[in-house]
Amino acid sequence: MLRNRLIPALAAAALLAACDRHHDVIIGGPPPGAPTDLSVETHWVLEGFTNTGQSTGYPVVDVHWNPPANWSSQPFRVYARRVGDANFFLIATVTSCTANGCVYRDRNVTQGVQYEYYVATADEDTNQETTTDFREVVRVPASTTPATPQADSAVALDNAAFVRWRDGGVGGALWKYVVYLTRIDATSYLYGLGETDGLGLVDTRATNGHVYGYRVAAVDTFEHVSALSAEMTVVPRPDVRSELIYTFQTNSTQSGFRFQTSESTNPVLDGSSAQAQWRLERTGAGWQIVPLNGSSVVEYSGRTTALACGPGADADCRAATRAPTAGYQTTAILIKPEFSYILRVTGSDGQTHYGVVRADILGNDGSGHDLMIFDWAYQLVANDVRLDRVGG
């Protein structure tokens, strides 16, 4: 028993003696495993925009890898050099990873320069390192600024807004556009609303009766960001398609109309009501809109093809976009199908508001009752002449 105990002690003593004679012998476990799946990629990081709408940012290189299969939370050392330089330099020590792997962002890079990277797993007790099986080289793209998108228009819809712009000339380098919400009523914002590779975006979070502002930036395939476009503003407003109203001569109780702030309220009234803002009549002169109770009306210049030229509208779409400043009459005006008529009325707040009526069908029902089927929209903001869009 005593002999067996001495044997391990003698062996240990012999090993220590060997270490004294040979300083390259390391006492410890096996070296750590090598990191795997090394990859690098460049990005352009947007910091923000100046007061004049110019973009500011900087280039980075993201170094990605996965821990070794036998990883036991050892740190990783990231090494880099400019291609052509003699030596690598330790640029970071990474002590944690996520379920998606490990990453280090190198911000100390220059545009137009190539860099080479590798990663090592480190044993801090013995200072042993095991490096990736290969190195990765990447060139940081030279800085370019895409052309600024050109503001086109923002189209007012019912509890939504459709923003449109024109290509600023980024051509084949274009990756996407980013639309920013820049104001609601009198409050300024800079909020990334959405992204698209097209030339339009619908904001379904906009609500009726509020002023919204939008600006657009272009992003190229290297993630460089243009300056912001000019601001486009719009006021979403309620609109209704295929409303039905009878003539005063056919059905007086269903011949009057009052613009409403919500579709839940029936806008069709008795043609003799003190609340009616206009009514429909048919006389020997033809079909007519008759302004009532202080309202006035004007025909929008020329034929219109829609109430609003929203998403998917034809290129030749034409709608009543703004209320005219003059030309209104308080007497009856003749109606023609596919024409729009602007009414200047007094709203429930006692202030001036504008609405638009577009006649679709002038005809009669199966009982021979004269009627009109029409679309309408109503601007909730007092004294605001915007009916469909601004710009363009």
GROMACS .gro file of C-alpha atoms in nm:
model
  392
    1MET     CA    1   0.000   0.000   0.000
    2LEU     CA    2   0.281   0.242   0.083
    3ARG     CA    3   0.455   0.166  -0.248
    4ASN     CA    4   0.139   0.243  -0.445
    5ARG     CA    5   0.108   0.580  -0.282
    6LEU     CA    6   0.466   0.672  -0.363
    7ILE     CA    7   0.444   0.591  -0.729
    8PRO     CA    8   0.214   0.887  -0.822
    9ALA     CA    9   0.422   1.119  -0.606
   10LEU     CA   10   0.743   1.013  -0.776
   11ALA     CA   11   0.582   1.056  -1.118
   12ALA     CA   12   0.473   1.410  -1.030
   13ALA     CA   13   0.818   1.497  -0.908
   14ALA     CA   14   0.971   1.369  -1.230
   15LEU     CA   15   0.728   1.582  -1.435
   16LEU     CA   16   0.816   1.896  -1.235
   17ALA     CA   17   1.182   1.828  -1.291
   18ALA     CA   18   1.121   1.795  -1.662
   19CYS     CA   19   0.939   2.130  -1.660
   20ASP     CA   20   1.241   2.292  -1.498
   21ARG     CA   21   1.463   2.166  -1.777
   22HIS     CA   22   1.218   2.232  -2.066
   23HIS     CA   23   1.033   2.564  -2.034
   24ASP     CA   24   0.804   2.498  -2.337
   25VAL     CA   25   0.615   2.226  -2.153
   26ILE     CA   26   0.268   2.360  -2.047
   27ILE     CA   27   0.077   2.213  -1.759
   28GLY     CA   28  -0.301   2.223  -1.824
   29GLY     CA   29  -0.582   2.075  -2.028
   30PRO     CA   30  -0.617   2.053  -2.407
   31PRO     CA   31  -0.629   2.376  -2.612
   32PRO     CA   32  -0.972   2.534  -2.668
   33GLY     CA   33  -1.174   2.452  -2.976
   34ALA     CA   34  -1.158   2.671  -3.287
   35PRO     CA   35  -1.436   2.920  -3.372
   36THR     CA   36  -1.636   2.818  -3.680
   37ASP     CA   37  -1.830   2.976  -3.965
   38LEU     CA   38  -1.632   3.301  -3.976
   39SER     CA   39  -1.786   3.569  -4.200
   40VAL     CA   40  -1.760   3.944  -4.239
   41GLU     CA   41  -1.990   4.204  -4.394
   42THR     CA   42  -1.990   4.579  -4.434
   43HIS     CA   43  -2.271   4.816  -4.338
   44TRP     CA   44  -2.340   5.185  -4.343
   45VAL     CA   45  -2.490   5.302  -4.014
   46LEU     CA   46  -2.728   5.597  -4.036
   47GLU     CA   47  -2.681   5.835  -3.742
   48GLY     CA   48  -2.959   6.073  -3.841
   49PHE     CA   49  -3.036   6.381  -4.046
   50THR     CA   50  -2.924   6.740  -4.012
   51ASN     CA   51  -3.166   7.031  -3.988
   52THR     CA   52  -3.142   7.067  -4.365
   53GLY     CA   53  -3.232   6.699  -4.421
   54GLN     CA   54  -2.882   6.575  -4.509
   55SER     CA   55  -2.800   6.224  -4.386
   56THR     CA   56  -2.506   6.153  -4.153
   57GLY     CA   57  -2.348   5.816  -4.077
   58TYR     CA   58  -2.037   5.599  -4.078
   59PRO     CA   59  -1.910   5.262  -4.217
   60VAL     CA   60  -1.864   4.946  -4.008
   61VAL     CA   61  -1.757   4.585  -4.058
   62ASP     CA   62  -1.951   4.316  -3.872
   63VAL     CA   63  -1.747   4.003  -3.790
   64HIS     CA   64  -1.960   3.692  -3.728
   65TRP     CA   65  -1.863   3.345  -3.604
   66ASN     CA   66  -1.999   3.050  -3.406
   67PRO     CA   67  -1.845   2.905  -3.086
   68PRO     CA   68  -1.674   2.565  -3.102
   69ALA     CA   69  -1.882   2.259  -3.017
   70ASN     CA   70  -1.700   2.211  -2.684
   71TRP     CA   71  -1.713   2.580  -2.591
   72SER     CA   72  -1.714   2.644  -2.215
   73SER     CA   73  -1.755   3.023  -2.216
   74GLN     CA   74  -1.393   3.107  -2.299
   75PRO     CA   75  -1.349   3.458  -2.446
   76PHE     CA   76  -1.281   3.521  -2.813
   77ARG     CA   77  -1.011   3.752  -2.952
   78VAL     CA   78  -1.074   3.934  -3.278
   79TYR     CA   79  -0.771   4.024  -3.491
   80ALA     CA   80  -0.757   4.252  -3.794
   81ARG     CA   81  -0.520   4.428  -4.028
   82ARG     CA   82  -0.535   4.636  -4.342
   83VAL     CA   83  -0.461   4.416  -4.642
   84GLY     CA   84  -0.095   4.471  -4.724
   85ASP     CA   85   0.013   4.547  -4.366
   86ALA     CA   86   0.263   4.308  -4.207
   87ASN     CA   87   0.098   4.246  -3.872
   88PHE     CA   88  -0.243   4.168  -3.726
   89PHE     CA   89  -0.364   4.360  -3.423
   90LEU     CA   90  -0.594   4.252  -3.143
   91ILE     CA   91  -0.897   4.481  -3.185
   92ALA     CA   92  -1.148   4.328  -2.943
   93THR     CA   93  -1.213   4.063  -2.679
   94VAL     CA   94  -1.565   3.923  -2.690
   95THR     CA   95  -1.689   3.750  -2.377
   96SER     CA   96  -2.047   3.661  -2.468
   97CYS     CA   97  -2.252   3.528  -2.758
   98THR     CA   98  -2.620   3.478  -2.828
   99ALA     CA   99  -2.820   3.184  -2.956
  100ASN     CA  100  -2.753   3.321  -3.305
  101GLY     CA  101  -2.377   3.314  -3.260
  102CYS     CA  102  -2.114   3.579  -3.193
  103VAL     CA  103  -2.060   3.918  -3.351
  104TYR     CA  104  -1.823   4.211  -3.320
  105ARG     CA  105  -1.877   4.545  -3.497
  106ASP     CA  106  -1.557   4.715  -3.607
  107ARG     CA  107  -1.614   5.091  -3.637
  108ASN     CA  108  -1.247   5.175  -3.689
  109VAL     CA  109  -1.257   5.131  -4.066
  110THR     CA  110  -1.204   5.362  -4.361
  111GLN     CA  111  -1.407   5.376  -4.681
  112GLY     CA  112  -1.238   5.228  -4.988
  113VAL     CA  113  -0.992   5.014  -4.782
  114GLN     CA  114  -0.964   4.632  -4.762
  115TYR     CA  115  -0.941   4.458  -4.422
  116GLU     CA  116  -0.854   4.102  -4.316
  117TYR     CA  117  -0.996   3.935  -4.003
  118TYR     CA  118  -0.967   3.618  -3.798
  119VAL     CA  119  -1.095   3.511  -3.455
  120ALA     CA  120  -0.935   3.296  -3.184
  121THR     CA  121  -1.077   3.113  -2.881
  122ALA     CA  122  -0.859   3.198  -2.581
  123ASP     CA  123  -0.779   3.006  -2.261
  124GLU     CA  124  -0.697   3.288  -2.019
  125ASP     CA  125  -0.539   3.051  -1.765
  126THR     CA  126  -0.277   2.922  -2.007
  127ASN     CA  127  -0.298   3.196  -2.273
  128GLN     CA  128  -0.349   2.929  -2.537
  129GLU     CA  129  -0.537   3.039  -2.852
  130THR     CA  130  -0.703   2.835  -3.124
  131THR     CA  131  -0.778   3.037  -3.437
  132THR     CA  132  -1.035   2.999  -3.710
  133ASP     CA  133  -0.927   2.776  -3.997
  134PHE     CA  134  -0.926   3.066  -4.239
  135ARG     CA  135  -0.931   3.445  -4.262
  136GLU     CA  136  -1.188   3.671  -4.421
  137VAL     CA  137  -1.116   3.974  -4.640
  138VAL     CA  138  -1.363   4.255  -4.709
  139ARG     CA  139  -1.349   4.592  -4.882
  140VAL     CA  140  -1.536   4.882  -4.723
  141PRO     CA  141  -1.724   5.051  -5.009
  142ALA     CA  142  -1.640   5.407  -5.100
  143SER     CA  143  -1.895   5.656  -4.975
  144THR     CA  144  -2.169   5.757  -5.214
  145THR     CA  145  -2.486   5.952  -5.151
  146PRO     CA  146  -2.794   5.843  -5.351
  147ALA     CA  147  -2.993   6.111  -5.526
  148THR     CA  148  -3.272   6.259  -5.318
  149PRO     CA  149  -3.625   6.132  -5.403
  150GLN     CA  150  -3.849   6.399  -5.551
  151ALA     CA  151  -4.171   6.467  -5.362
  152ASP     CA  152  -4.482   6.404  -5.573
  153SER     CA  153  -4.797   6.410  -5.361
  154ALA     CA  154  -4.976   6.282  -5.056
  155VAL     CA  155  -5.329   6.163  -5.131
  156ALA     CA  156  -5.598   6.199  -4.866
  157LEU     CA  157  -5.796   5.879  -4.807
  158ASP     CA  158  -6.051   5.779  -4.546
  159ASN     CA  159  -5.845   5.722  -4.227
  160ALA     CA  160  -5.535   5.671  -4.440
  161ALA     CA  161  -5.285   5.860  -4.653
  162PHE     CA  162  -5.114   5.756  -4.977
  163VAL     CA  163  -4.767   5.910  -5.019
  164ARG     CA  164  -4.608   5.921  -5.365
  165TRP     CA  165  -4.263   6.031  -5.487
  166ARG     CA  166  -4.043   6.018  -5.797
  167ASP     CA  167  -3.709   5.843  -5.841
  168GLY     CA  168  -3.421   6.079  -5.774
  169GLY     CA  169  -3.187   5.899  -6.014
  170VAL     CA  170  -3.017   5.628  -5.805
  171GLY     CA  171  -3.072   5.386  -6.093
  172GLY     CA  172  -2.952   5.027  -6.054
  173ALA     CA  173  -2.787   5.100  -5.717
  174LEU     CA  174  -3.125   5.153  -5.551
  175TRP     CA  175  -3.214   4.912  -5.269
  176LYS     CA  176  -3.520   5.070  -5.108
  177TYR     CA  177  -3.694   5.387  -4.997
  178VAL     CA  178  -3.767   5.476  -4.635
  179VAL     CA  179  -4.073   5.690  -4.560
  180TYR     CA  180  -4.055   5.909  -4.250
  181LEU     CA  181  -4.347   6.061  -4.063
  182THR     CA  182  -4.237   6.420  -4.001
  183ARG     CA  183  -4.535   6.579  -3.832
  184ILE     CA  184  -4.885   6.536  -3.693
  185ASP     CA  185  -5.070   6.866  -3.675
  186ALA     CA  186  -4.829   7.114  -3.512
  187THR     CA  187  -4.588   6.855  -3.363
  188SER     CA  188  -4.270   6.758  -3.551
  189TYR     CA  189  -4.142   6.399  -3.569
  190LEU     CA  190  -3.879   6.193  -3.748
  191TYR     CA  191  -4.023   5.844  -3.730
  192GLY     CA  192  -3.946   5.566  -3.977
  193LEU     CA  193  -4.291   5.473  -4.099
  194GLY     CA  194  -4.211   5.202  -4.353
  195GLU     CA  195  -3.989   5.078  -4.636
  196THR     CA  196  -4.060   4.989  -4.998
  197ASP     CA  197  -3.886   4.943  -5.332
  198GLY     CA  198  -4.179   5.113  -5.506
  199LEU     CA  199  -4.270   5.477  -5.546
  200GLY     CA  200  -4.561   5.491  -5.301
  201LEU     CA  201  -4.668   5.385  -4.952
  202VAL     CA  202  -5.004   5.384  -4.772
  203ASP     CA  203  -5.009   5.503  -4.411
  204THR     CA  204  -5.303   5.314  -4.260
  205ARG     CA  205  -5.240   5.462  -3.915
  206ALA     CA  206  -5.335   5.813  -4.024
  207THR     CA  207  -5.674   5.925  -3.895
  208ASN     CA  208  -5.928   6.169  -4.034
  209GLY     CA  209  -5.908   6.536  -3.944
  210HIS     CA  210  -5.535   6.558  -3.866
  211VAL     CA  211  -5.251   6.707  -4.072
  212TYR     CA  212  -4.970   6.459  -4.149
  213GLY     CA  213  -4.629   6.532  -4.294
  214TYR     CA  214  -4.402   6.285  -4.476
  215ARG     CA  215  -4.048   6.286  -4.620
  216VAL     CA  216  -3.870   6.011  -4.813
  217ALA     CA  217  -3.506   5.896  -4.830
  218ALA     CA  218  -3.346   5.659  -5.084
  219VAL     CA  219  -3.107   5.380  -4.974
  220ASP     CA  220  -2.857   5.222  -5.218
  221THR     CA  221  -2.730   4.864  -5.217
  222PHE     CA  222  -2.440   4.965  -4.986
  223GLU     CA  223  -2.692   5.108  -4.736
  224HIS     CA  224  -2.588   5.468  -4.801
  225VAL     CA  225  -2.881   5.704  -4.738
  226SER     CA  226  -2.985   6.009  -4.938
  227ALA     CA  227  -3.102   6.342  -4.807
  228LEU     CA  228  -3.470   6.367  -4.720
  229SER     CA  229  -3.719   6.475  -4.982
  230ALA     CA  230  -3.929   6.786  -4.941
  231GLU     CA  231  -4.214   6.739  -4.696
  232MET     CA  232  -4.555   6.633  -4.826
  233THR     CA  233  -4.857   6.712  -4.610
  234VAL     CA  234  -5.207   6.569  -4.623
  235VAL     CA  235  -5.529   6.565  -4.422
  236PRO     CA  236  -5.719   6.232  -4.433
  237ARG     CA  237  -6.096   6.285  -4.450
  238PRO     CA  238  -6.405   6.067  -4.458
  239ASP     CA  239  -6.530   5.957  -4.798
  240VAL     CA  240  -6.806   5.728  -4.912
  241ARG     CA  241  -6.861   5.546  -5.239
  242SER     CA  242  -7.197   5.474  -5.402
  243GLU     CA  243  -7.421   5.688  -5.185
  244LEU     CA  244  -7.785   5.704  -5.306
  245ILE     CA  245  -8.016   6.004  -5.297
  246TYR     CA  246  -8.358   6.072  -5.457
  247THR     CA  247  -8.479   6.387  -5.623
  248PHE     CA  248  -8.693   6.625  -5.422
  249GLN     CA  249  -8.973   6.577  -5.675
  250THR     CA  250  -8.962   6.195  -5.642
  251ASN     CA  251  -8.897   6.142  -5.270
  252SER     CA  252  -8.856   6.464  -5.077
  253THR     CA  253  -8.775   6.289  -4.747
  254GLN     CA  254  -8.469   6.124  -4.905
  255SER     CA  255  -8.348   6.416  -5.118
  256GLY     CA  256  -8.145   6.627  -4.873
  257PHE     CA  257  -7.781   6.579  -4.774
  258ARG     CA  258  -7.545   6.689  -4.496
  259PHE     CA  259  -7.174   6.601  -4.494
  260GLN     CA  260  -7.090   6.386  -4.191
  261THR     CA  261  -6.769   6.327  -3.998
  262SER     CA  262  -6.835   5.954  -3.969
  263GLU     CA  263  -6.988   5.688  -4.191
  264SER     CA  264  -7.195   5.569  -3.896
  265THR     CA  265  -7.420   5.875  -3.934
  266ASN     CA  266  -7.668   5.878  -4.223
  267PRO     CA  267  -7.600   6.188  -4.436
  268VAL     CA  268  -7.929   6.169  -4.628
  269LEU     CA  269  -8.201   6.396  -4.482
  270ASP     CA  270  -8.536   6.544  -4.571
  271GLY     CA  271  -8.488   6.792  -4.853
  272SER     CA  272  -8.672   7.057  -4.647
  273SER     CA  273  -8.462   7.008  -4.332
  274ALA     CA  274  -8.288   7.309  -4.182
  275GLN     CA  275  -7.986   7.076  -4.134
  276ALA     CA  276  -7.955   6.988  -4.504
  277GLN     CA  277  -7.664   7.154  -4.684
  278TRP     CA  278  -7.794   7.069  -5.032
  279ARG     CA  279  -8.060   6.863  -5.205
  280LEU     CA  280  -8.110   6.692  -5.539
  281GLU     CA  281  -8.374   6.816  -5.782
  282ARG     CA  282  -8.480   6.736  -6.136
  283THR     CA  283  -8.665   7.002  -6.332
  284GLY     CA  284  -8.715   7.084  -6.695
  285ALA     CA  285  -8.360   7.223  -6.694
  286GLY     CA  286  -8.217   6.886  -6.582
  287TRP     CA  287  -8.061   6.727  -6.272
  288GLN     CA  288  -7.945   6.986  -6.019
  289ILE     CA  289  -7.766   7.032  -5.688
  290VAL     CA  290  -7.951   7.300  -5.493
  291PRO     CA  291  -7.744   7.462  -5.211
  292LEU     CA  292  -7.935   7.506  -4.884
  293ASN     CA  293  -7.900   7.693  -4.557
  294GLY     CA  294  -7.602   7.913  -4.646
  295SER     CA  295  -7.413   7.662  -4.862
  296SER     CA  296  -7.265   7.739  -5.203
  297VAL     CA  297  -7.141   7.520  -5.489
  298VAL     CA  298  -6.901   7.527  -5.785
  299GLU     CA  299  -6.825   7.273  -6.058
  300TYR     CA  300  -6.470   7.136  -6.049
  301SER     CA  301  -6.304   7.213  -6.379
  302GLY     CA  302  -6.339   6.928  -6.627
  303ARG     CA  303  -6.436   6.563  -6.607
  304THR     CA  304  -6.301   6.357  -6.316
  305THR     CA  305  -6.232   5.985  -6.327
  306ALA     CA  306  -6.243   5.915  -5.952
  307LEU     CA  307  -6.318   6.069  -5.616
  308ALA     CA  308  -5.951   6.025  -5.518
  309CYS     CA  309  -5.650   5.893  -5.710
  310GLY     CA  310  -5.532   5.646  -5.448
  311PRO     CA  311  -5.322   5.326  -5.468
  312GLY     CA  312  -5.366   5.140  -5.795
  313ALA     CA  313  -5.515   5.439  -5.977
  314ASP     CA  314  -5.463   5.465  -6.351
  315ALA     CA  315  -5.195   5.698  -6.477
  316ASP     CA  316  -5.460   5.928  -6.623
  317CYS     CA  317  -5.666   5.937  -6.299
  318ARG     CA  318  -5.814   6.280  -6.231
  319ALA     CA  319  -5.988   6.386  -5.911
  320ALA     CA  320  -6.096   6.705  -5.741
  321THR     CA  321  -5.786   6.777  -5.533
  322ARG     CA  322  -5.849   7.124  -5.389
  323ALA     CA  323  -6.148   7.348  -5.341
  324PRO     CA  324  -6.140   7.657  -5.565
  325THR     CA  325  -6.109   7.995  -5.398
  326ALA     CA  326  -6.377   8.160  -5.615
  327GLY     CA  327  -6.669   8.089  -5.846
  328TYR     CA  328  -6.919   7.957  -5.589
  329GLN     CA  329  -7.294   8.014  -5.634
  330THR     CA  330  -7.587   7.982  -5.397
  331THR     CA  331  -7.829   7.895  -5.679
  332ALA     CA  332  -7.886   7.554  -5.838
  333ILE     CA  333  -7.611   7.404  -6.054
  334LEU     CA  334  -7.665   7.143  -6.328
  335ILE     CA  335  -7.511   6.798  -6.266
  336LYS     CA  336  -7.331   6.583  -6.525
  337PRO     CA  337  -7.219   6.224  -6.470
  338GLU     CA  338  -6.845   6.180  -6.394
  339PHE     CA  339  -6.807   6.545  -6.293
  340SER     CA  340  -6.726   6.664  -5.942
  341TYR     CA  341  -6.887   6.950  -5.750
  342ILE     CA  342  -6.731   7.135  -5.458
  343LEU     CA  343  -6.958   7.261  -5.182
  344ARG     CA  344  -6.864   7.528  -4.929
  345VAL     CA  345  -7.073   7.465  -4.618
  346THR     CA  346  -7.101   7.556  -4.253
  347GLY     CA  347  -7.001   7.264  -4.034
  348SER     CA  348  -7.128   7.164  -3.692
  349ASP     CA  349  -6.847   7.377  -3.542
  350GLY     CA  350  -6.992   7.686  -3.706
  351GLN     CA  351  -6.692   7.725  -3.937
  352THR     CA  352  -6.642   7.690  -4.313
  353HIS     CA  353  -6.571   7.342  -4.448
  354TYR     CA  354  -6.540   7.199  -4.797
  355GLY     CA  355  -6.689   6.882  -4.942
  356VAL     CA  356  -6.687   6.719  -5.283
  357VAL     CA  357  -6.962   6.526  -5.463
  358ARG     CA  358  -6.887   6.317  -5.774
  359ALA     CA  359  -7.188   6.195  -5.972
  360ASP     CA  360  -7.166   5.834  -6.091
  361ILE     CA  361  -7.518   5.757  -6.216
  362LEU     CA  362  -7.821   5.974  -6.285
  363GLY     CA  363  -8.123   5.751  -6.342
  364ASN     CA  364  -8.419   5.588  -6.170
  365ASP     CA  365  -8.510   5.278  -5.975
  366GLY     CA  366  -8.750   5.003  -6.083
  367SER     CA  367  -9.044   5.214  -5.970
  368GLY     CA  368  -8.941   5.505  -6.186
  369HIS     CA  369  -8.815   5.721  -5.900
  370ASP     CA  370  -8.537   5.960  -6.008
  371LEU     CA  371  -8.213   5.916  -5.814
  372MET     CA  372  -7.841   5.980  -5.816
  373ILE     CA  373  -7.563   5.743  -5.709
  374PHE     CA  374  -7.253   5.939  -5.615
  375ASP     CA  375  -6.928   5.946  -5.416
  376TRP     CA  376  -6.848   6.213  -5.160
  377ALA     CA  377  -6.569   6.335  -4.932
  378TYR     CA  378  -6.561   6.596  -4.657
  379GLN     CA  379  -6.270   6.795  -4.514
  380LEU     CA  380  -6.289   6.794  -4.134
  381VAL     CA  381  -6.034   7.072  -4.084
  382ALA     CA  382  -6.206   7.411  -4.095
  383ASN     CA  383  -6.109   7.641  -4.384
  384ASP     CA  384  -5.875   7.377  -4.533
  385VAL     CA  385  -5.919   7.351  -4.911
  386ARG     CA  386  -5.743   7.014  -4.946
  387LEU     CA  387  -5.988   6.753  -5.070
  388ASP     CA  388  -5.766   6.484  -5.218
  389ARG     CA  389  -5.398   6.571  -5.223
  390VAL     CA  390  -5.128   6.834  -5.232
  391GLY     CA  391  -4.837   6.856  -5.474
  392GLY     CA  392  -4.804   6.690  -5.811
   0.00000   0.00000   0.00000
